[in-house]
Coordinates of C-alpha atoms in Angstrom, one line a residue:
Chain A
X1 CA -2.8 -21.5 -8.0
X2 CA -5.1 -19.0 -6.2
X3 CA -8.4 -20.1 -4.6
X4 CA -11.0 -17.7 -3.2
X5 CA -13.9 -19.2 -1.3
X6 CA -16.8 -17.0 -0.3
X7 CA -14.5 -14.0 -0.1
X8 CA -16.3 -11.0 1.4
X9 CA -15.1 -7.5 2.3
X10 CA -17.4 -5.0 3.9
X11 CA -16.5 -1.4 4.7
X12 CA -19.1 -0.3 7.2
X13 CA -22.3 -0.8 5.3
X14 CA -20.7 -0.9 1.9
X15 CA -20.1 -4.4 0.5
X16 CA -17.0 -4.2 -1.7
X17 CA -16.6 -7.9 -2.3
X18 CA -19.5 -10.2 -1.9
X19 CA -19.1 -14.0 -1.4
X20 CA -16.6 -14.2 -4.3
X21 CA -15.4 -17.7 -5.2
X22 CA -13.0 -18.5 -8.0
X23 CA -9.8 -20.3 -8.9
X24 CA -6.8 -19.1 -10.9
X25 CA -4.9 -21.9 -12.5
X26 CA -1.2 -22.1 -13.6
X27 CA -0.1 -22.0 -17.2
X28 CA -2.5 -19.5 -18.5
X29 CA -3.4 -15.8 -18.2
X30 CA -6.5 -15.3 -16.2
X31 CA -8.2 -12.0 -16.6
X32 CA -10.0 -10.4 -13.7
X33 CA -12.7 -8.4 -15.4
X34 CA -15.1 -5.9 -14.0
X35 CA -16.2 -2.3 -14.2
X36 CA -14.4 0.3 -12.0
X37 CA -15.4 -0.1 -8.4
X38 CA -16.4 -3.7 -8.8
X39 CA -14.0 -4.9 -6.1
X40 CA -11.0 -6.0 -8.2
X41 CA -8.3 -4.2 -6.3
X42 CA -9.8 -5.0 -3.0
X43 CA -9.8 -8.7 -3.9
X44 CA -6.2 -8.4 -5.0
X45 CA -5.2 -6.8 -1.7
X46 CA -7.0 -9.6 0.1
X47 CA -5.0 -12.1 -1.9
X48 CA -1.8 -10.4 -0.7
X49 CA -2.9 -10.2 2.9
X50 CA -3.0 -6.4 2.9
X51 CA -6.7 -6.3 3.6
X52 CA -8.4 -8.7 5.9
X53 CA -11.5 -10.4 4.5
X54 CA -14.7 -9.8 6.5
X55 CA -15.6 -13.4 5.6
X56 CA -14.4 -16.2 3.4
X57 CA -10.9 -17.1 2.6
X58 CA -8.3 -16.8 -0.1
X59 CA -5.4 -19.2 -0.4
X60 CA -2.2 -19.0 -2.4
X61 CA -0.8 -22.5 -3.2
X62 CA -3.0 -23.8 -0.5
X63 CA -1.7 -21.4 2.1
X64 CA -2.6 -18.0 3.5
X65 CA -0.4 -15.3 2.2
X66 CA 0.9 -14.4 5.7
X67 CA 2.1 -18.0 6.1
X68 CA 4.3 -18.0 3.0
X69 CA 7.9 -17.9 3.9
X70 CA 9.7 -15.3 1.7
X71 CA 6.4 -14.5 -0.2
X72 CA 8.1 -12.7 -3.0
X73 CA 9.5 -16.1 -4.2
X74 CA 5.9 -17.4 -4.5
X75 CA 3.9 -14.5 -5.7
X76 CA 4.9 -11.2 -7.3
X77 CA 2.4 -8.4 -7.6
X78 CA 2.0 -5.0 -9.2
X79 CA -1.0 -3.4 -7.7
X80 CA 0.0 0.3 -8.0
X81 CA 3.1 1.6 -9.9
X82 CA 3.0 4.7 -7.6
X83 CA 4.0 2.7 -4.5
X84 CA 7.6 3.8 -4.6
X85 CA 9.4 6.5 -2.7
X86 CA 9.9 9.3 -5.2
X87 CA 13.3 10.2 -3.8
X88 CA 14.7 6.7 -3.8
X89 CA 16.5 5.3 -6.9
X90 CA 15.0 2.5 -8.8
X91 CA 17.9 0.2 -7.8
X92 CA 17.6 1.1 -4.1
X93 CA 13.9 0.4 -4.3
X94 CA 14.5 -3.1 -5.6
X95 CA 17.5 -3.6 -3.4
X96 CA 15.5 -3.4 -0.2
X97 CA 12.8 -5.6 -1.6
X98 CA 15.4 -8.2 -2.7
X99 CA 17.1 -8.0 0.7
X100 CA 13.8 -8.6 2.5
X101 CA 13.4 -12.0 0.9
X102 CA 17.0 -12.9 0.9
X103 CA 17.3 -12.7 -2.9
X104 CA 20.7 -12.2 -4.4
X105 CA 21.7 -8.7 -5.1
X106 CA 22.5 -9.4 -8.8
X107 CA 18.9 -10.3 -9.2
X108 CA 18.1 -6.6 -8.9
X109 CA 20.1 -5.7 -12.0
X110 CA 18.8 -8.8 -13.8
X111 CA 15.2 -7.7 -13.5
X112 CA 16.1 -4.1 -14.2
X113 CA 17.6 -5.2 -17.6
X114 CA 14.6 -7.5 -18.1
X115 CA 12.1 -4.6 -18.0
X116 CA 14.4 -2.3 -19.9
X117 CA 15.3 0.1 -17.0
X118 CA 19.0 -0.9 -16.8
X119 CA 20.2 2.5 -18.0
X120 CA 18.0 4.5 -15.6
X121 CA 18.5 2.4 -12.5
X122 CA 20.3 5.2 -10.7
X123 CA 17.6 7.7 -11.2
X124 CA 15.0 8.5 -8.6
X125 CA 11.7 6.7 -9.1
X126 CA 9.8 9.9 -8.7
X127 CA 11.2 11.2 -12.0
X128 CA 9.9 8.2 -13.9
X129 CA 7.1 8.5 -16.4
X130 CA 4.0 6.3 -15.8
X131 CA 5.3 3.8 -18.3
X132 CA 8.7 3.6 -16.6
X133 CA 7.1 3.3 -13.1
X134 CA 4.9 0.5 -14.4
X135 CA 8.1 -1.3 -15.6
X136 CA 9.7 -0.8 -12.3
X137 CA 6.6 -2.3 -10.6
X138 CA 6.9 -5.3 -12.9
X139 CA 10.5 -5.6 -12.1
X140 CA 9.6 -5.7 -8.4
X141 CA 7.0 -8.4 -9.2
X142 CA 9.5 -10.5 -11.0
X143 CA 12.2 -10.1 -8.4
X144 CA 11.7 -13.4 -6.6
X145 CA 11.1 -15.3 -9.9
X146 CA 7.6 -16.2 -8.5
X147 CA 5.3 -18.9 -9.9
X148 CA 2.3 -16.6 -9.4
X149 CA 1.9 -13.0 -10.7
X150 CA -0.8 -10.5 -10.0
X151 CA -1.2 -7.3 -12.1
X152 CA -3.8 -4.7 -11.3
X153 CA -4.7 -2.7 -14.5
X154 CA -1.2 -3.0 -15.8
X155 CA -1.8 -1.3 -19.2
X156 CA -3.6 1.8 -17.7
X157 CA -2.0 4.9 -19.1
X158 CA 0.5 3.2 -21.2
X159 CA 1.4 4.0 -24.8
X160 CA 0.8 1.4 -27.4
X161 CA 4.4 0.1 -27.3
X162 CA 4.1 -0.4 -23.5
X163 CA 0.8 -2.1 -23.8
X164 CA 2.2 -4.5 -26.4
X165 CA 5.2 -5.2 -24.2
X166 CA 3.1 -6.0 -21.2
X167 CA 0.8 -8.3 -23.2
X168 CA 3.7 -10.2 -24.6
X169 CA 5.3 -10.5 -21.1
X170 CA 2.1 -11.9 -19.6
X171 CA 1.7 -14.4 -22.3
X172 CA 5.4 -15.5 -21.9
X173 CA 5.0 -15.8 -18.2
X174 CA 2.0 -18.0 -18.6
X175 CA 3.7 -20.1 -21.3
X176 CA 6.5 -20.7 -18.7
X177 CA 3.8 -22.4 -16.6
X178 CA 3.2 -19.6 -14.2
X179 CA -0.1 -18.4 -12.8
X180 CA -0.9 -15.0 -14.2
X181 CA -3.8 -13.0 -12.8
X182 CA -4.4 -9.7 -14.4
X183 CA -7.3 -7.3 -13.7
X184 CA -8.8 -4.9 -16.2
X185 CA -12.0 -3.0 -16.8
X186 CA -11.7 -3.4 -20.6
X187 CA -13.0 -6.6 -22.1
X188 CA -11.3 -5.8 -25.4
X189 CA -8.0 -5.7 -23.6
X190 CA -8.7 -9.0 -21.9
X191 CA -9.9 -10.6 -25.1
X192 CA -6.4 -10.1 -26.4
X193 CA -4.4 -11.5 -23.5
X194 CA -6.5 -13.6 -21.2
X195 CA -7.2 -17.3 -21.8
X196 CA -9.6 -17.5 -18.9
X197 CA -11.9 -14.8 -17.3
X198 CA -13.2 -14.2 -13.8
X199 CA -15.8 -11.6 -14.3
X200 CA -17.2 -9.6 -11.4
X201 CA -19.6 -6.7 -10.9
X202 CA -20.5 -5.0 -7.6
X203 CA -18.2 -7.5 -5.8
X204 CA -20.1 -10.5 -7.0
X205 CA -19.0 -13.2 -9.4
X206 CA -20.8 -12.9 -12.7
X207 CA -19.0 -15.6 -14.6
X208 CA -15.8 -17.7 -14.7
X209 CA -15.2 -19.2 -18.1
X210 CA -12.7 -19.3 -21.0
X211 CA -12.4 -15.9 -22.7
X212 CA -13.6 -17.4 -26.0
X213 CA -16.8 -18.7 -24.4
X214 CA -17.4 -15.5 -22.6
X215 CA -16.9 -13.3 -25.6
X216 CA -19.1 -15.5 -27.7
X217 CA -21.8 -15.4 -25.1
X218 CA -21.4 -11.7 -24.4
X219 CA -21.5 -10.6 -28.0
X220 CA -24.3 -13.2 -28.6
X221 CA -25.7 -14.2 -31.9
X222 CA -28.7 -12.0 -32.2
X223 CA -30.5 -11.8 -35.5
X224 CA -32.8 -9.0 -36.5
X225 CA -35.7 -9.9 -38.6
X226 CA -38.6 -7.9 -40.1
X227 CA -41.6 -9.2 -41.7
X228 CA -45.2 -8.1 -42.6
X229 CA -46.4 -11.3 -40.8
X230 CA -44.5 -10.5 -37.6
X231 CA -46.8 -12.2 -35.2
X232 CA -46.9 -15.5 -37.1
X233 CA -43.1 -15.5 -37.3
X234 CA -42.8 -14.6 -33.6
X235 CA -45.0 -17.6 -32.6
X236 CA -43.0 -19.9 -34.9
X237 CA -39.7 -18.7 -33.6
X238 CA -40.8 -18.7 -30.0
X239 CA -41.6 -22.4 -30.2
X240 CA -38.2 -23.2 -31.6
X241 CA -36.0 -24.6 -28.9
X242 CA -33.2 -22.4 -27.6
X243 CA -34.5 -19.3 -29.2
X244 CA -35.2 -16.0 -27.4
X245 CA -37.4 -13.5 -29.1
X246 CA -38.1 -9.9 -28.3
X247 CA -39.8 -7.1 -30.3
X248 CA -37.9 -4.0 -31.1
X249 CA -39.4 -1.1 -33.1
X250 CA -41.3 -3.1 -35.7
X251 CA -38.8 -5.9 -35.9
X252 CA -37.9 -9.0 -33.9
X253 CA -34.5 -9.6 -32.3
X254 CA -33.8 -13.3 -32.1
X255 CA -31.2 -14.7 -29.8
X256 CA -29.9 -18.3 -29.7
X257 CA -30.4 -19.0 -33.4
X258 CA -28.2 -18.2 -36.4
X259 CA -29.6 -16.2 -39.3
X260 CA -29.7 -19.4 -41.3
X261 CA -31.9 -21.1 -38.8
X262 CA -34.2 -18.0 -38.6
X263 CA -34.5 -18.0 -42.4
X264 CA -35.4 -21.7 -42.4
X265 CA -38.1 -21.3 -39.7
X266 CA -39.5 -18.4 -41.8
X267 CA -39.5 -20.5 -45.0
X268 CA -41.2 -23.5 -43.2
X269 CA -44.0 -21.1 -42.2
X270 CA -44.1 -19.4 -45.5
X271 CA -43.5 -16.1 -43.9
X272 CA -42.2 -13.2 -46.1
X273 CA -39.0 -11.6 -44.8
X274 CA -38.1 -7.9 -45.4
X275 CA -34.9 -8.1 -43.4
X276 CA -32.7 -10.8 -42.0
X277 CA -29.5 -9.5 -40.5
X278 CA -27.1 -11.0 -37.9
X279 CA -26.4 -8.5 -35.2
X280 CA -23.0 -8.4 -33.6
X281 CA -22.7 -5.8 -30.9
X282 CA -19.3 -4.6 -29.8
X283 CA -17.5 -6.5 -27.0
X284 CA -17.7 -3.4 -24.8
X285 CA -21.4 -3.0 -25.3
X286 CA -21.9 -6.6 -24.5
X287 CA -19.7 -6.3 -21.4
X288 CA -21.6 -3.2 -20.3
X289 CA -24.8 -5.1 -20.8
X290 CA -23.7 -8.0 -18.8
X291 CA -22.4 -6.0 -15.9
X292 CA -24.6 -3.0 -16.0
X293 CA -26.8 -4.4 -13.3
X294 CA -23.7 -4.7 -11.3
X295 CA -22.0 -1.4 -12.0
X296 CA -21.3 0.6 -8.9
X297 CA -21.4 4.0 -10.5
X298 CA -23.1 4.5 -13.8
X299 CA -24.8 7.3 -15.7
X300 CA -28.5 7.0 -16.0
X301 CA -29.4 6.1 -19.5
X302 CA -33.1 6.0 -20.2
X303 CA -34.2 2.8 -21.9
X304 CA -30.9 1.1 -21.2
X305 CA -32.4 -0.8 -18.3
X306 CA -35.1 -2.4 -20.4
X307 CA -32.5 -4.7 -22.0
X308 CA -30.7 -5.7 -18.9
X309 CA -29.8 -9.2 -18.5
X310 CA -27.3 -11.1 -16.5
X311 CA -24.6 -13.3 -17.9
X312 CA -26.6 -16.3 -16.8
X313 CA -29.6 -14.9 -18.6
X314 CA -27.6 -15.0 -21.9
X315 CA -27.9 -18.7 -21.8
X316 CA -31.5 -18.6 -22.6
X317 CA -33.6 -17.6 -19.6
X318 CA -35.2 -15.1 -21.8
X319 CA -36.6 -18.1 -23.6
X320 CA -40.1 -17.5 -24.7
X321 CA -41.9 -14.5 -23.5
Chain B
X1 CA 19.0 -9.9 10.3
X2 CA 18.3 -9.1 6.7
X3 CA 15.3 -7.1 7.9
X4 CA 17.6 -4.7 9.7
X5 CA 19.5 -4.3 6.4
X6 CA 16.2 -3.7 4.6
X7 CA 15.2 -0.9 7.0
X8 CA 18.7 0.5 6.9
X9 CA 18.6 0.7 3.1
X10 CA 15.1 2.2 3.2
X11 CA 16.1 4.8 5.8
X12 CA 19.4 5.9 4.3
X13 CA 18.5 5.7 0.6
X14 CA 16.3 8.9 0.9
X15 CA 17.6 12.3 1.8
X16 CA 15.4 13.4 4.7
X17 CA 17.1 11.4 7.5
X18 CA 20.5 12.9 6.4
X19 CA 19.1 16.4 6.4
X20 CA 17.4 15.8 9.8
X21 CA 20.6 14.5 11.2
X22 CA 22.6 17.5 9.9
X23 CA 20.0 20.0 11.2
X24 CA 19.9 18.3 14.6
X25 CA 23.7 18.5 14.9
X26 CA 23.8 22.0 13.6
X27 CA 21.2 23.2 16.1
X28 CA 22.7 21.6 19.1
X29 CA 26.3 22.5 18.5
X30 CA 25.2 25.9 17.2
X31 CA 23.5 26.7 20.5
X32 CA 26.5 25.4 22.4
X33 CA 28.7 27.8 20.5
X34 CA 26.3 30.7 20.9
X35 CA 25.8 30.2 24.6
X36 CA 29.5 29.7 25.4
X37 CA 30.6 32.6 23.1
X38 CA 28.2 35.1 24.8
X39 CA 29.4 34.3 28.3
X40 CA 31.8 36.9 29.5
X41 CA 33.2 34.7 32.1
X42 CA 34.5 31.2 31.3
X43 CA 33.9 30.0 34.8
X44 CA 30.1 30.5 34.3
X45 CA 30.1 27.8 31.6
X46 CA 28.8 24.5 32.9
X47 CA 28.2 21.1 31.3
X48 CA 24.5 21.7 31.6
X49 CA 24.8 25.0 29.7
X50 CA 26.6 23.3 26.8
X51 CA 23.5 21.2 26.3
X52 CA 21.1 24.1 25.9
X53 CA 20.2 23.1 22.3
X54 CA 19.5 19.5 23.2
X55 CA 15.8 19.8 23.1
X56 CA 15.9 21.4 19.6
X57 CA 17.9 18.4 18.3
X58 CA 15.3 16.1 20.0
X59 CA 12.5 17.8 18.1
X60 CA 14.3 17.3 14.8
X61 CA 15.1 13.7 15.6
X62 CA 11.4 13.0 16.4
X63 CA 10.4 14.6 13.1
X64 CA 12.9 12.3 11.3
X65 CA 11.5 9.2 13.2
X66 CA 7.9 10.1 12.4
X67 CA 8.7 10.6 8.8
X68 CA 10.5 7.3 8.5
X69 CA 7.1 5.6 8.9
X70 CA 4.6 8.2 7.7
X71 CA 6.3 8.5 4.3
X72 CA 5.9 4.8 3.8
X73 CA 2.2 5.3 4.2
X74 CA 2.1 8.4 2.1
X75 CA 4.0 6.7 -0.8
X76 CA 2.4 3.3 -0.4
X77 CA 5.7 1.6 0.1
X78 CA 4.3 0.2 3.4
X79 CA 2.1 -2.1 1.2
X80 CA 5.2 -3.3 -0.7
X81 CA 6.9 -3.8 2.7
X82 CA 4.0 -5.8 4.2
X83 CA 3.8 -7.7 0.9
X84 CA 7.5 -8.7 1.1
X85 CA 7.3 -9.4 4.9
X86 CA 3.7 -10.2 6.0
X87 CA 4.8 -10.2 9.7
X88 CA 3.9 -6.6 10.3
X89 CA 5.0 -6.5 14.0
X90 CA 8.4 -7.7 13.0
X91 CA 8.7 -5.1 10.3
X92 CA 7.7 -2.3 12.6
X93 CA 9.9 -3.4 15.4
X94 CA 12.9 -3.7 13.0
X95 CA 12.2 -0.3 11.6
X96 CA 11.9 1.2 15.1
X97 CA 15.2 -0.4 16.1
X98 CA 17.0 1.1 13.1
X99 CA 15.5 4.5 13.6
X100 CA 16.2 4.5 17.3
X101 CA 19.8 3.4 16.7
X102 CA 20.3 6.3 14.3
X103 CA 18.6 8.7 16.7
X104 CA 20.9 7.4 19.5
X105 CA 24.0 8.1 17.4
X106 CA 22.7 11.5 16.5
X107 CA 22.1 12.2 20.2
X108 CA 25.6 11.2 21.2
X109 CA 27.2 13.2 18.4
X110 CA 25.0 16.2 19.2
X111 CA 25.8 16.0 23.0
X112 CA 29.5 15.4 22.8
X113 CA 29.7 17.8 19.8
X114 CA 28.1 20.5 21.8
X115 CA 30.3 19.9 24.7
X116 CA 33.4 19.9 22.5
X117 CA 32.4 23.1 20.7
X118 CA 31.8 24.8 24.0
X119 CA 35.3 23.7 25.2
X120 CA 36.8 25.1 22.0
X121 CA 35.1 28.4 22.3
X122 CA 35.9 28.8 26.1
X123 CA 39.1 26.7 26.5
X124 CA 39.5 28.1 30.1
X125 CA 36.2 26.7 31.3
X126 CA 35.9 23.7 33.5
X127 CA 33.8 21.3 31.6
X128 CA 35.1 18.0 33.0
X129 CA 32.6 15.3 33.3
X130 CA 33.2 14.7 36.9
X131 CA 29.9 13.5 38.3
X132 CA 27.4 10.9 37.3
X133 CA 24.9 13.7 36.8
X134 CA 27.2 15.3 34.2
X135 CA 27.7 12.1 32.4
X136 CA 23.9 11.6 32.3
X137 CA 23.5 15.1 31.0
X138 CA 25.8 14.5 28.1
X139 CA 26.0 10.8 27.3
X140 CA 22.3 10.3 28.3
X141 CA 21.2 12.4 25.3
X142 CA 21.5 9.4 22.9
X143 CA 19.3 7.3 25.2
X144 CA 16.6 10.0 25.3
X145 CA 16.8 10.6 21.5
X146 CA 16.5 6.9 20.9
X147 CA 13.5 6.4 23.1
X148 CA 11.8 9.6 21.8
X149 CA 12.3 8.2 18.3
X150 CA 10.5 5.1 19.4
X151 CA 7.6 7.2 20.5
X152 CA 7.6 9.2 17.3
X153 CA 7.7 6.0 15.1
X154 CA 4.8 4.6 17.1
X155 CA 2.8 7.8 16.8
X156 CA 3.6 8.0 13.1
X157 CA 2.4 4.4 12.7
X158 CA -0.9 5.2 14.4
X159 CA -1.6 8.5 12.7
X160 CA -0.1 7.6 9.3
X161 CA 0.0 11.2 8.1
X162 CA 3.3 13.2 8.3
X163 CA 1.8 16.5 9.3
X164 CA -0.5 15.0 11.8
X165 CA 2.1 12.8 13.5
X166 CA 4.7 15.6 13.6
X167 CA 2.3 18.0 15.0
X168 CA 1.2 15.6 17.6
X169 CA 4.6 14.7 18.9
X170 CA 5.9 18.2 18.9
X171 CA 2.8 19.8 20.4
X172 CA 2.7 17.1 23.0
X173 CA 6.4 17.4 24.1
X174 CA 6.6 21.2 23.8
X175 CA 3.3 22.4 25.0
X176 CA 0.7 19.9 26.3
X177 CA 2.9 18.5 29.1
X178 CA 3.7 21.9 30.5
X179 CA 0.1 23.2 30.0
X180 CA -1.1 20.4 32.3
X181 CA 0.4 22.5 35.1
X182 CA -2.3 25.0 34.5
X183 CA -4.9 22.6 35.8
X184 CA -5.7 23.8 39.4
X185 CA -4.4 21.6 42.3
X186 CA -3.6 18.4 40.5
X187 CA -1.8 20.0 37.5
X188 CA 1.6 19.9 39.1
X189 CA 1.2 16.3 40.3
X190 CA 0.2 15.2 36.8
X191 CA 3.0 17.1 35.2
X192 CA 5.5 15.2 37.4
X193 CA 4.4 12.0 35.7
X194 CA 4.5 13.3 32.2
X195 CA 6.8 11.2 30.0
X196 CA 8.9 13.9 28.4
X197 CA 9.3 15.6 31.8
X198 CA 10.5 12.3 33.2
X199 CA 13.0 12.1 30.3
X200 CA 14.2 15.6 31.1
X201 CA 14.5 14.7 34.8
X202 CA 16.8 11.8 33.9
X203 CA 19.3 14.2 32.3
X204 CA 19.0 17.2 34.5
X205 CA 18.5 15.9 38.0
X206 CA 21.4 16.5 40.4
X207 CA 22.7 19.4 38.3
X208 CA 22.1 22.5 40.4
X209 CA 24.3 24.9 38.7
X210 CA 23.4 26.8 35.5
X211 CA 20.9 24.6 33.7
X212 CA 17.3 24.0 34.9
X213 CA 18.4 21.5 37.5
X214 CA 15.3 22.2 39.5
X215 CA 12.1 20.9 38.0
X216 CA 9.3 23.4 37.6
X217 CA 6.9 20.9 39.1
X218 CA 8.9 20.6 42.2
X219 CA 10.3 17.4 43.6
X220 CA 10.2 14.6 41.1
X221 CA 8.7 11.3 42.3
X222 CA 11.5 9.1 40.8
X223 CA 15.2 9.1 40.7
X224 CA 17.0 9.7 37.4
X225 CA 17.3 6.1 36.3
X226 CA 13.8 5.2 37.3
X227 CA 12.7 8.3 35.3
X228 CA 14.4 6.9 32.3
X229 CA 12.7 3.5 32.9
X230 CA 9.4 5.3 33.1
X231 CA 10.0 7.1 29.8
X232 CA 11.1 3.8 28.2
X233 CA 7.9 2.1 29.5
X234 CA 5.9 4.9 28.0
X235 CA 7.6 4.4 24.7
X236 CA 6.9 0.7 24.9
X237 CA 3.2 1.2 25.7
X238 CA 2.7 3.5 22.7
X239 CA 4.7 1.1 20.5
X240 CA 2.5 -1.8 21.6
X241 CA -0.6 0.1 20.8
X242 CA 0.8 0.8 17.4
X243 CA 1.7 -2.8 16.8
X244 CA -1.8 -4.1 17.8
X245 CA -3.6 -1.5 15.7
X246 CA -1.3 -2.2 12.6
X247 CA -1.8 -5.9 13.0
X248 CA -5.6 -5.4 12.8
X249 CA -6.1 -2.8 10.2
X250 CA -6.0 -2.9 6.4
X251 CA -3.2 -1.1 4.7

């Protein structure tokens, strides 16, 4: 269990993390989703006590990280696979980690076998490919058999086999009742592994909900409809509860209603329809739309800003306009 | 206790400390061999002369000590370390202890090695360690190396970059202290209180023959053991600053 309350981190005048509050519960994979530069890594470093919050607090099992005796037995983390000495062997790297938390020496070989590095344990970590380094980092995270695991962008730069392996591993760890908190900037990746999502942009919480709910809301159920009697249809739709309507090059885009419902409204009004098509944007598009107001660095795209809306907005604040 | 083992594994599972140790030993004993071999008269060889290369070994040991911590910052293993052991002061003090112990061992090996090599090259020479001053000159090397290693680890912790930290400790001990003497009037007085000058005084005071028994700054304000205490206090101060800064900052 990880609890963040009003977590804030400022670097000079830059606010990296802004009053972030969320909880990560055991027994499921919780995705930590946000564009690059949203503050995911900073948040993870604060969880591990590496960075000091400017304000707010984050607790691991009800305690500050620094107060955990032998922390590797509570929480294992892979923040950066490159955090190894290149001239130290994989086994030596894990040996000092194990020693530091009084873990038995045979645990080192156990985790090396577990991640499939048993045969290269004697090799220097600097000679490892990114995939192997990532596995070594995961071995380090699993060393203390912790109940909580943090992974920062674990599939970055991995080949499909590696990605598949990590996904399965995270699911298995969660199925064993552990708390798994994994960050990513890819919604499509999270949609495949995470049961729950904590979504942030520009250091602020955008949403915490189940992945299914977030995906549904993010991709929305927009319906595009064209009609010669556009104004009449628009008025009728706008007065339907829960519907959001906006004009888009000679057509209407209706949110909050299914295409069936839009068709029924049109029939009730006797409006002729030339087009009635459900729109399903890609997950990534939807995610970009939801966080674009909160992206730290993004290319200017003319017109893009006209359709901005926050995650909360998706619930219907667009309403009738 | 297990933390000592952690730092021992970390230090000795990479190559650079081994190389530094070898280079330090080769330099010191090499100089001893050179100096004693080039003397035409065995009676001219003194205990102080056998230790001519001591300062070169000291430089190498300080490089090793600085690297022990700066490489952790460079490769990010300091984060894994603080993640495994959140008590940062404890981590740094343990690391400093291990590095200082190794530096001390290198120092003793270098000093007695140099002395032994000189004796081998000039068997007729009188190199008996007959006075307290001669014992300090030889056996004191380990103490100086160990304390200098503490300074180097502390500076490495503060600077966090290998090149910067090494430059700083070397330039300071080789150049800055002596350059202080160029300051008119007060230069000499300041130099007498410079830490590495004090360390040198601990080893060389009371040795008139051969080596630089007389201090370029004139009479030193403290006796040999008080000088060593002064150097130790200096190391402790720099270390304390490093601990406080590390405790406060993000890694």
